[in-house]
Amino acid sequence: MATASTTREEKRPGSFYALSAFFALFVVFLYGPVVTILILSFQGPSGGLTFPMNGVSLYWFERLWSGRGTVDIGSAFQRSLILGLTVMVLTVVISVLAGLAFRKKFFGSTALFYVAIASLIVPSIVVSLGIALEFRILDDILRPLLYQIGLLSRRGNSLGLFTSGLGAHLSWTLPFGLLIMFAVFNRLNKSYEEAARDLGASNWQSFRHVVLPMIAPFLIGIALFGFTLSWDEIARSSQTMGSTNTLPLELAALTTTVTTPEIYALGTSVTAVSFTVIFGTLAAFVLLQRRRQRRALAD
Amino acid sequence: MAVASVGANDACPEGHALPNRAADLELAAITKAYGETIAVDRVSLKIPAGTYCCLLGPSGCGKSSTLRMIAGHEFISDGDVMIGDTVVNDLPPAKRGTAMMFQSYALFPHLSVRENVAFSLKMAGAAKAERLKRADDLLALVDMTRYGDRLPAQLSGGQQQRVALARALVTNPTVLLLDEPLSALDPFLRIRMRAELKRYQREFGISFIHVTHSQEEAMALADMVVVMNDGRIEQVGSPREVFNAPKTVFVAKFMGGHNVVPEGGKSYAVRADRIKLARPGEAGAKATVTDVEYQGMTVHVALTREDGTDLLVTLAETEFDRAPVSVGDTVSVGWQPADRHELAA
């Protein structure tokens, strides 16, 4: 008893180590590919598609961004970025409005909710095909009429980035946005809005000064969702972009034709944009919170 | 005990901060129907200006719906609400002259205490300097000046209640509506804030209509207790009237401290502290002691009379000690005829 000066240590069961190993594997599987591509994109000029590294350089990035290489990345990159940002804004706006609408009971609200969510079950590629088909049919029917009144040319099709493409992406992001908004509004006590009304706020003032500031953090989440879902979407883009290509489509096509690390440089660039958007937004969010707190204390 | 420091921070309210706009309130057969369900059934009530009125009843009795109809947060299915000389049925909440304090206060979490209090002025378009000045006046009134820059989450429950009060009063209401204002507080604070509410009501002179399910709270606060059950008013009166002369079985049971005793096909209420115990064989009915609970100043003795009626007797500690009983004892139980009240239904 007298020697009991060392503290006893709790023994971990064997399962702890087994599960830790499993988790480590999972993490490797999750981030291994990204890290591999990241490293290989800095391959030397004479290096190939696999290890070993043949020197370290920015050669492939230069080639990619100068447009000298096999990949025309500039315009695809721009298109994807603009489309992603548009989808982001529309997703936030529409989700909030829909969330507000569902805060009131209306006829068929439950059915409408399930219809909106159930569309997520349909395979993306089928949705994409369907949208393309729909646009062709609409073209066949409407184009002659619109031509008559001088709005459109007789031939051509309406498939494109901001017609069918935008629609296809929204069909993917809106159900998610709506789901998040539902969770948010479920937790938002109605008495805040009632208190605002009690204090003389109009519906708009109550939204602008009470509801919006309270749900703002979640809107950032929806915005990120909207952007990233659009930014890397292939399946829904595949049939709906018309004659243009988004970045993921470009990338998919290149995997079969390009045989240089340029494609890795492209992969790294795309990932970098995702990361920048996500962390930029989070940083903005944290700053906003801090400022709000400082202002509250300093006022 | 806990009631001790009512006016711990006696900041004298300044006359100009709150002009007295007290007004009578009248409910004329107001009804609230949700589809087939009737939540409030033709409730009529007159509350004179400057009254502390408690709507008391179990959950689902319609007291909150009644309050919300007065506030304008619930559509009035039928009947009229009159404040002063105005029928306010179709007016928005802010135009009725009422102000509401919500159950968990509903302070806006993203605004500072001062901005919370100034909110209604901002909505009305008052200049920033003016509204902050006025907010400060109100905060001084509830002794919260020091906390103006805090966010609501940085306040205790009692402090939040004061801010909610200041925010509601900033609109110069004629009637303040309080929806279970003390239910978010712990028991100790509840008693303290209860005393504060009463003090503010006295100082401001406007009517407070306070919804609660606690008869203790209602008795401590109210000038006028309105006992509700099943969407209807069971009884209206001062706390003493309602407690000492309950009109119905429901009121007698809900107010507590009463035994409901059937006799000759009628029901009677007898206060628990008016029942006398005696040795078996003496005058009274025979009963068996089923439980004895020590409560400090009093002792609760539960009995079952020979005819099967359960009775609760409250005895002062000294009185109990004079003739102690324990579970299983047989005693004789009775009361003065004057201590027995006939009940309707």
XYZ file of C-alpha atoms in Angstrom:
644
model
C 0.000 0.000 0.000
C 2.836 2.340 0.860
C 4.197 2.191 -2.671
C 0.952 3.319 -4.262
C 2.386 6.655 -5.319
C 2.030 6.135 -9.046
C -1.387 7.020 -10.382
C -3.253 4.139 -11.828
C -3.919 4.315 -15.535
C -7.165 3.256 -17.054
C -6.624 0.464 -19.552
C -8.201 0.873 -22.950
C -10.011 -2.156 -24.319
C -8.641 -3.893 -27.428
C -11.624 -2.718 -29.442
C -10.383 0.870 -29.007
C -7.282 0.131 -31.068
C -9.185 -1.794 -33.699
C -11.670 1.030 -34.124
C -8.892 3.635 -34.159
C -7.167 1.763 -36.945
C -10.411 1.615 -38.863
C -10.942 5.325 -38.424
C -7.381 6.060 -39.553
C -8.019 4.032 -42.692
C -11.180 5.999 -43.292
C -9.333 9.298 -43.019
C -6.611 8.088 -45.378
C -9.251 7.002 -47.842
C -10.993 10.358 -47.527
C -8.029 12.661 -47.919
C -5.431 10.376 -49.515
C -6.592 10.993 -53.088
C -6.716 14.751 -52.630
C -3.264 14.831 -51.104
C -1.844 12.570 -53.817
C -3.204 14.737 -56.592
C -2.060 17.859 -54.795
C 1.494 16.531 -54.609
C 1.591 15.200 -58.143
C 0.352 18.501 -59.567
C 3.737 19.951 -58.597
C 5.468 17.348 -60.761
C 8.554 18.485 -62.638
C 8.271 19.307 -66.380
C 9.523 15.912 -67.421
C 7.516 14.004 -64.836
C 4.669 11.638 -65.546
C 1.228 10.805 -64.173
C 2.478 8.705 -61.286
C 5.156 8.716 -58.639
C 8.110 9.096 -58.401
C 8.266 12.888 -58.549
C 10.644 14.061 -61.213
C 11.589 17.323 -59.564
C 9.241 19.943 -58.155
C 7.809 22.782 -60.258
C 4.824 24.940 -61.035
C 5.244 24.012 -64.689
C 1.866 22.284 -65.079
C 0.021 25.114 -63.408
C 1.691 27.567 -65.737
C 0.796 25.463 -68.727
C -2.761 25.113 -67.512
C -3.356 28.770 -66.812
C -1.523 30.138 -69.837
C -3.856 28.175 -72.057
C -0.925 26.835 -74.023
C -1.700 23.267 -73.039
C -4.356 20.863 -74.131
C -6.890 22.207 -71.686
C -9.005 25.307 -72.283
C -9.633 25.917 -68.666
C -10.252 29.664 -68.547
C -13.742 29.851 -69.948
C -14.961 26.640 -68.302
C -13.634 27.903 -65.005
C -15.424 31.198 -65.418
C -18.664 29.550 -66.431
C -18.610 27.225 -63.443
C -17.801 30.045 -61.076
C -20.589 32.308 -62.347
C -23.056 29.443 -62.425
C -22.040 28.377 -58.916
C -22.473 31.875 -57.523
C -25.826 32.300 -59.258
C -27.026 28.956 -57.913
C -25.775 29.962 -54.475
C -27.711 33.229 -54.382
C -30.888 31.745 -55.841
C -30.757 28.765 -53.479
C -30.499 31.024 -50.441
C -33.244 33.392 -51.564
C -35.689 30.713 -52.656
C -35.041 28.479 -49.624
C -35.657 31.346 -47.206
C -38.852 32.374 -48.970
C -40.043 28.779 -49.076
C -39.131 28.303 -45.418
C -41.146 31.389 -44.506
C -44.087 30.135 -46.529
C -44.040 26.773 -44.774
C -44.051 28.559 -41.418
C -47.693 29.242 -42.099
C -50.023 26.321 -42.564
C -51.493 26.128 -46.037
C -53.447 23.572 -47.978
C -51.264 20.770 -49.316
C -48.126 21.958 -47.536
C -47.124 18.484 -46.402
C -47.627 16.988 -49.851
C -45.665 19.830 -51.420
C -42.808 19.306 -49.000
C -42.533 15.610 -49.803
C -42.738 16.239 -53.519
C -39.864 18.719 -53.237
C -37.720 16.374 -51.170
C -38.569 13.176 -53.039
C -36.996 14.544 -56.207
C -33.645 13.855 -54.560
C -34.292 10.128 -54.969
C -34.409 10.282 -58.763
C -30.943 9.525 -60.190
C -29.245 12.726 -61.280
C -28.416 11.452 -64.724
C -32.087 10.675 -65.342
C -33.077 14.153 -64.203
C -30.461 15.567 -66.543
C -31.722 13.578 -69.496
C -35.280 14.552 -68.663
C -34.499 18.241 -68.533
C -32.693 18.110 -71.856
C -35.613 16.272 -73.399
C -38.062 18.732 -71.923
C -36.170 21.642 -73.438
C -36.116 20.004 -76.844
C -39.853 19.472 -76.715
C -40.417 23.036 -75.583
C -38.162 24.214 -78.395
C -40.230 22.274 -80.900
C -43.466 23.745 -79.636
C -42.591 27.258 -78.571
C -39.817 28.304 -80.910
C -42.010 28.694 -83.997
C -44.444 30.786 -81.973
C -41.762 32.996 -80.477
C -40.188 33.328 -83.911
C -43.481 34.636 -85.225
C -43.402 37.547 -82.801
C -39.745 38.081 -83.417
C -38.318 36.990 -80.101
C -36.149 34.058 -81.171
C -34.509 32.764 -84.259
C -36.279 29.899 -85.977
C -33.548 27.337 -85.461
C -31.296 26.469 -82.592
C -32.005 25.179 -79.138
C -32.511 26.743 -75.771
C -30.244 24.378 -73.829
C -27.581 26.410 -72.093
C -25.755 27.402 -68.963
C -28.388 29.759 -67.615
C -31.475 28.016 -68.909
C -31.470 24.242 -68.589
C -28.126 24.219 -66.766
C -29.227 26.580 -64.035
C -32.500 24.697 -63.666
C -30.731 21.358 -63.375
C -28.451 22.642 -60.646
C -31.301 24.249 -58.725
C -33.206 20.962 -58.864
C -30.266 19.565 -56.894
C -29.537 22.392 -54.435
C -33.053 23.569 -53.563
C -34.224 20.410 -51.784
C -31.137 20.590 -49.573
C -31.642 24.287 -48.957
C -35.268 23.681 -48.115
C -34.403 20.882 -45.687
C -31.899 23.049 -43.844
C -34.357 25.944 -43.771
C -37.011 23.673 -42.281
C -34.684 22.606 -39.521
C -33.775 26.238 -38.869
C -37.331 27.540 -38.770
C -38.441 24.593 -36.641
C -36.100 25.781 -33.952
C -36.972 29.453 -34.306
C -39.548 30.213 -31.645
C -42.559 31.990 -33.131
C -42.701 34.320 -30.144
C -39.768 36.336 -31.556
C -41.873 37.338 -34.536
C -44.861 37.907 -32.303
C -42.771 40.086 -30.011
C -41.642 42.105 -33.023
C -45.245 42.510 -34.150
C -46.260 43.433 -30.633
C -43.635 46.163 -30.709
C -45.050 47.603 -33.881
C -42.868 45.986 -36.520
C -44.423 45.418 -39.932
C -44.001 41.995 -41.523
C -41.034 43.269 -43.472
C -39.443 44.937 -40.432
C -39.919 41.784 -38.392
C -38.147 39.801 -41.112
C -35.429 42.362 -41.697
C -34.613 43.195 -38.063
C -35.449 39.984 -36.214
C -35.766 36.855 -38.348
C -33.000 37.544 -40.843
C -30.254 38.349 -38.304
C -31.242 35.273 -36.318
C -31.092 32.868 -39.252
C -28.111 34.520 -40.957
C -25.537 31.967 -39.759
C -27.557 29.155 -41.291
C -27.916 31.026 -44.555
C -24.146 30.930 -44.843
C -24.410 27.164 -44.561
C -27.019 27.015 -47.294
C -24.930 29.304 -49.486
C -21.910 27.025 -49.120
C -24.038 24.001 -49.878
C -25.465 25.689 -52.950
C -22.103 26.700 -54.301
C -20.204 23.467 -53.704
C -23.018 21.254 -54.964
C -23.097 23.258 -58.190
C -19.334 23.645 -58.465
C -18.611 19.917 -58.685
C -21.806 18.637 -60.241
C -21.329 16.352 -63.234
C -24.357 14.105 -63.546
C -26.980 16.840 -63.682
C -24.778 19.003 -65.872
C -23.995 16.274 -68.360
C -27.022 16.648 -70.647
C -28.156 20.147 -69.819
C -25.300 22.504 -70.585
C -25.923 22.684 -74.315
C -22.866 23.479 -76.315
C -20.890 24.811 -73.337
C -18.971 22.890 -70.714
C -18.597 23.467 -67.013
C -15.347 22.749 -65.257
C -16.259 19.280 -63.963
C -17.473 18.292 -67.427
C -14.231 19.526 -68.908
C -12.312 17.616 -66.294
C -14.272 14.426 -66.906
C -13.610 14.648 -70.617
C -9.930 15.273 -70.057
C -9.402 12.184 -67.913
C -9.676 10.118 -71.071
C -7.516 12.266 -73.325
C -4.890 14.063 -71.297
C -1.802 12.145 -70.346
C 0.168 14.805 -68.485
C 0.073 16.078 -64.882
C -1.735 19.131 -66.232
C -4.926 17.409 -65.209
C -3.643 17.200 -61.648
C -2.928 20.907 -61.702
C -6.511 21.402 -62.797
C -7.754 19.166 -59.999
C -5.719 21.095 -57.443
C -7.027 24.419 -58.769
C -10.636 23.271 -58.570
C -10.180 22.020 -55.021
C -8.469 25.263 -54.086
C -11.502 27.244 -55.206
C -13.794 25.064 -53.110
C -11.585 25.507 -50.079
C -11.259 29.243 -50.619
C -15.000 29.688 -50.850
C -15.693 27.563 -47.782
C -13.019 28.984 -45.537
C -13.537 32.506 -46.815
C -17.185 32.307 -45.898
C -16.494 30.786 -42.516
C -13.927 33.473 -41.784
C -16.424 36.158 -42.790
C -18.927 34.549 -40.468
C -16.531 34.492 -37.512
C -15.565 38.111 -38.138
C -19.201 39.107 -38.260
C -19.903 37.377 -34.953
C -16.925 39.072 -33.317
C -17.919 42.460 -34.605
C -21.438 42.000 -33.379
C -20.216 41.068 -29.934
C -17.718 43.910 -29.808
C -20.350 46.363 -30.926
C -22.740 45.097 -28.296
C -20.137 45.597 -25.608
C -18.712 48.867 -26.863
C -21.901 50.631 -27.843
C -37.074 33.988 3.769
C -37.055 34.521 0.067
C -39.638 37.263 -0.001
C -37.310 39.518 1.935
C -35.898 42.128 -0.430
C -38.753 43.468 -2.467
C -37.268 46.853 -3.143
C -33.614 45.960 -2.886
C -32.855 48.487 -5.580
C -35.390 51.172 -5.002
C -34.888 53.340 -8.043
C -37.711 55.818 -7.924
C -39.505 55.858 -11.262
C -39.460 59.236 -12.904
C -42.838 60.705 -13.576
C -42.209 61.566 -17.187
C -40.942 58.134 -18.169
C -44.365 56.600 -17.992
C -47.466 58.740 -18.322
C -50.423 56.927 -16.809
C -52.708 55.783 -19.563
C -54.585 53.138 -17.623
C -57.847 52.036 -19.223
C -60.631 49.566 -18.560
C -60.650 46.337 -20.460
C -63.763 44.436 -21.342
C -64.243 41.053 -22.929
C -67.687 40.472 -24.381
C -68.375 36.791 -25.056
C -65.048 36.257 -26.805
C -64.682 32.858 -28.372
C -61.771 31.023 -29.927
C -62.464 28.046 -32.115
C -59.853 25.900 -33.826
C -61.975 24.039 -36.325
C -64.320 21.945 -34.196
C -62.477 22.531 -30.946
C -63.582 25.438 -28.792
C -60.590 26.715 -26.823
C -62.335 29.726 -25.332
C -66.091 29.636 -24.946
C -67.923 32.978 -24.743
C -65.784 34.489 -22.025
C -67.041 37.791 -20.645
C -65.045 39.790 -18.159
C -64.570 43.376 -17.042
C -61.185 44.432 -15.747
C -61.131 47.973 -14.305
C -58.129 50.195 -15.023
C -55.161 49.601 -12.761
C -56.078 46.046 -11.760
C -53.638 43.198 -11.278
C -55.633 40.400 -12.823
C -54.545 36.761 -12.907
C -56.017 34.316 -15.394
C -55.610 31.058 -13.525
C -56.208 27.519 -14.673
C -54.655 24.233 -15.718
C -52.925 23.952 -19.077
C -55.386 23.867 -21.936
C -58.063 25.796 -20.051
C -58.016 28.656 -22.571
C -56.243 31.255 -20.428
C -53.363 31.736 -22.865
C -55.687 31.889 -25.863
C -57.716 34.525 -24.051
C -54.591 36.571 -23.388
C -53.424 36.211 -26.968
C -56.784 37.360 -28.279
C -56.517 40.472 -26.117
C -52.981 41.010 -27.411
C -53.988 40.565 -31.025
C -51.806 37.540 -31.687
C -54.800 35.292 -32.050
C -57.777 35.893 -34.283
C -60.991 36.388 -32.295
C -63.515 33.864 -33.602
C -66.452 35.649 -32.017
C -67.195 38.399 -29.497
C -65.481 41.710 -28.775
C -62.455 42.993 -26.935
C -62.805 46.570 -25.724
C -59.996 48.676 -24.344
C -61.169 52.028 -23.037
C -63.958 52.942 -25.454
C -62.466 51.191 -28.457
C -63.336 47.808 -29.869
C -59.903 46.543 -30.817
C -60.836 43.253 -32.533
C -59.384 44.241 -35.883
C -56.480 46.373 -34.738
C -52.910 45.068 -34.979
C -51.207 44.377 -31.607
C -49.218 47.610 -31.557
C -52.322 49.744 -32.151
C -54.295 48.303 -29.239
C -52.418 49.969 -26.450
C -51.480 46.573 -25.087
C -47.982 45.230 -24.677
C -47.075 41.634 -24.139
C -44.365 39.965 -22.132
C -43.733 36.536 -23.569
C -43.267 33.316 -21.694
C -39.523 33.057 -22.200
C -39.338 36.822 -22.758
C -38.452 36.517 -26.471
C -35.667 39.073 -26.147
C -33.960 39.402 -29.504
C -30.689 37.530 -29.006
C -28.726 39.517 -31.594
C -29.540 42.925 -30.125
C -28.089 44.509 -27.018
C -30.331 45.131 -24.042
C -30.605 48.802 -24.977
C -31.442 48.002 -28.609
C -34.036 45.512 -27.433
C -35.762 48.140 -25.349
C -35.505 50.698 -28.154
C -36.836 48.250 -30.749
C -40.388 49.558 -30.953
C -39.122 53.139 -31.275
C -36.827 52.098 -34.087
C -39.733 50.419 -35.858
C -41.710 53.632 -35.495
C -38.836 55.546 -37.075
C -37.564 57.493 -34.050
C -34.099 58.999 -34.370
C -31.282 56.976 -32.882
C -30.303 59.427 -30.132
C -33.901 59.863 -29.085
C -34.723 56.183 -28.907
C -31.566 55.271 -27.022
C -32.243 58.045 -24.534
C -35.753 56.748 -23.984
C -34.461 53.168 -23.692
C -32.037 54.345 -21.028
C -34.892 55.983 -19.126
C -36.799 52.729 -19.125
C -33.741 50.716 -18.157
C -33.246 53.078 -15.236
C -36.827 52.440 -14.266
C -36.199 48.712 -13.894
C -32.732 49.305 -12.486
C -30.899 47.773 -15.432
C -28.880 50.784 -16.594
C -25.572 49.031 -16.054
C -26.507 46.201 -18.390
C -27.523 48.254 -21.435
C -24.665 46.985 -23.576
C -25.004 43.331 -22.756
C -26.597 40.754 -24.990
C -29.645 38.983 -23.527
C -27.731 35.706 -23.267
C -25.350 37.418 -20.842
C -28.139 38.152 -18.346
C -29.695 36.057 -15.599
C -33.339 35.049 -15.803
C -34.447 37.793 -13.440
C -32.518 40.441 -15.362
C -34.028 39.203 -18.614
C -37.450 39.624 -17.106
C -36.716 43.228 -16.208
C -35.488 43.941 -19.722
C -38.605 42.327 -21.164
C -40.662 44.522 -18.877
C -38.813 47.652 -19.958
C -39.194 46.691 -23.608
C -42.926 46.199 -23.196
C -43.399 49.409 -21.219
C -41.535 51.558 -23.723
C -44.675 51.600 -25.853
C -46.687 53.264 -23.034
C -49.260 50.488 -22.891
C -52.605 50.829 -21.166
C -52.599 47.134 -20.348
C -49.620 44.843 -19.884
C -50.181 41.211 -20.804
C -47.921 38.645 -19.184
C -47.868 35.055 -20.409
C -46.570 32.832 -17.593
C -43.825 35.368 -16.925
C -42.312 33.536 -13.984
C -42.263 30.016 -15.373
C -38.756 30.398 -16.834
C -37.258 31.195 -13.424
C -36.030 28.944 -10.657
C -38.245 28.765 -7.556
C -36.205 31.192 -5.464
C -36.043 33.848 -8.160
C -39.683 33.287 -8.982
C -40.751 34.552 -5.587
C -38.473 37.578 -5.830
C -39.534 38.561 -9.339
C -43.139 38.003 -8.373
C -42.788 40.677 -5.722
C -41.131 42.962 -8.277
C -43.959 42.542 -10.766
C -46.464 43.520 -8.116
C -44.401 46.562 -7.177
C -44.097 47.745 -10.786
C -47.813 47.318 -11.334
C -48.513 49.474 -8.290
C -46.060 52.112 -9.438
C -47.231 52.322 -13.041
C -50.896 52.075 -12.223
C -51.817 50.264 -15.428
C -53.574 46.912 -15.549
C -51.461 43.768 -15.602
C -53.134 40.666 -16.948
C -51.041 37.727 -15.902
C -51.588 34.170 -17.076
C -50.496 31.443 -14.689
C -51.256 27.888 -13.689
C -49.984 28.452 -10.153
C -52.715 29.286 -7.640
C -50.001 30.350 -5.223
C -48.745 32.938 -7.721
C -52.262 34.183 -8.409
C -53.089 34.565 -4.745
C -49.865 36.407 -4.041
C -50.269 38.875 -6.903
C -53.801 39.400 -7.979
C -56.411 41.961 -7.097
C -58.688 39.877 -9.246
C -58.410 36.153 -9.820
C -60.151 34.625 -12.824
C -60.251 30.845 -12.513
C -60.722 29.194 -15.886
C -61.441 25.638 -16.879
C -62.342 24.070 -20.207
C -62.542 27.389 -22.034
C -64.891 28.949 -19.486
C -64.646 31.131 -16.439
C -65.394 29.168 -13.274
C -65.150 32.018 -10.807
C -64.023 35.642 -10.586
C -63.131 37.398 -7.374
C -60.429 38.593 -5.040
C -57.983 35.897 -3.937
C -59.718 35.729 -0.553
C -63.156 35.351 -2.058
C -62.035 32.654 -4.419
C -60.089 30.758 -1.809
C -62.579 31.035 1.030
C -65.729 30.622 -0.969
C -65.017 28.452 -3.985
C -68.154 28.182 -6.049
C -67.499 24.901 -7.800
C -65.827 21.566 -7.127
C -63.248 22.470 -9.751
C -62.288 25.741 -8.055
C -62.132 24.094 -4.630
C -59.844 21.388 -5.928
C -57.720 23.661 -8.084
C -57.120 26.278 -5.412
C -55.902 23.514 -3.130
C -56.119 23.376 0.640
C -59.710 22.234 0.385
C -61.463 18.949 0.951
C -64.430 18.210 -1.242
C -66.869 16.242 0.889
C -70.072 14.662 -0.399
C -72.973 14.869 2.006
C -76.578 14.067 1.286
C -76.097 14.129 -2.478
C -74.402 17.543 -2.405
C -70.760 18.542 -2.444
C -69.206 20.724 0.211
C -65.794 22.320 0.522
C -63.982 22.320 3.843
C -60.612 23.967 4.276
C -57.892 21.571 5.342
C -56.945 23.791 8.274
C -60.527 23.903 9.614
C -60.836 20.186 10.169
C -60.487 19.072 13.772
C -59.062 15.763 14.900
C -60.045 14.147 18.183
C -59.572 10.871 19.975
C -61.787 8.069 18.654
C -65.140 7.942 20.400
C -65.467 11.711 20.669
C -67.893 13.655 18.474
C -67.275 13.267 14.720
C -66.862 10.566 12.109
C -64.384 7.715 12.416
C -61.387 7.835 10.103
C -58.055 6.071 9.619
C -54.760 7.910 9.242
C -53.136 6.929 5.920
C -50.218 9.344 5.809
C -48.450 11.922 7.923
C -46.200 14.499 6.242
C -44.051 16.919 8.160
C -43.939 20.302 6.379
C -42.105 22.467 8.858
C -44.606 24.949 10.160
C -47.461 22.580 9.522
C -48.107 18.857 9.445
C -50.291 17.278 6.771
C -52.369 14.349 7.887
C -54.158 12.264 5.263
C -57.213 10.325 6.394
C -59.777 7.961 4.981
C -63.199 8.346 6.528
C -65.353 5.292 7.193
C -67.521 6.088 4.176
C -64.425 6.019 1.959
C -63.921 9.794 1.576
C -60.273 10.870 1.553
C -59.516 13.934 3.649
C -56.469 16.119 4.053
C -55.957 17.906 7.344
C -53.409 20.653 7.890
C -52.365 21.136 11.506
C -49.987 23.674 12.965
C -46.918 21.888 14.286
C -47.751 22.722 17.896
C -51.309 21.559 17.455
C -50.128 18.255 15.994
C -47.655 17.787 18.833
C -50.431 18.099 21.409
C -52.033 14.895 20.095
C -49.702 13.193 17.636
C -51.086 10.519 15.343
C -49.333 8.011 13.130
C -50.269 5.929 10.111
C -52.887 3.321 10.937
C -54.361 5.170 13.942
C -58.081 5.591 14.185
C -59.274 9.100 14.951
C -62.455 11.066 15.094
C -62.784 13.834 12.521
C -65.184 16.767 12.228
C -65.679 20.479 11.522
C -67.887 23.442 12.444
C -70.979 23.789 10.240
C -69.878 27.348 9.374
C -66.621 26.045 7.858
C -68.387 24.058 5.230
C -69.362 25.533 1.849
C -71.840 24.187 -0.550
C -70.463 23.744 -4.070
C -72.224 23.816 -7.374
C -71.653 20.599 -9.296
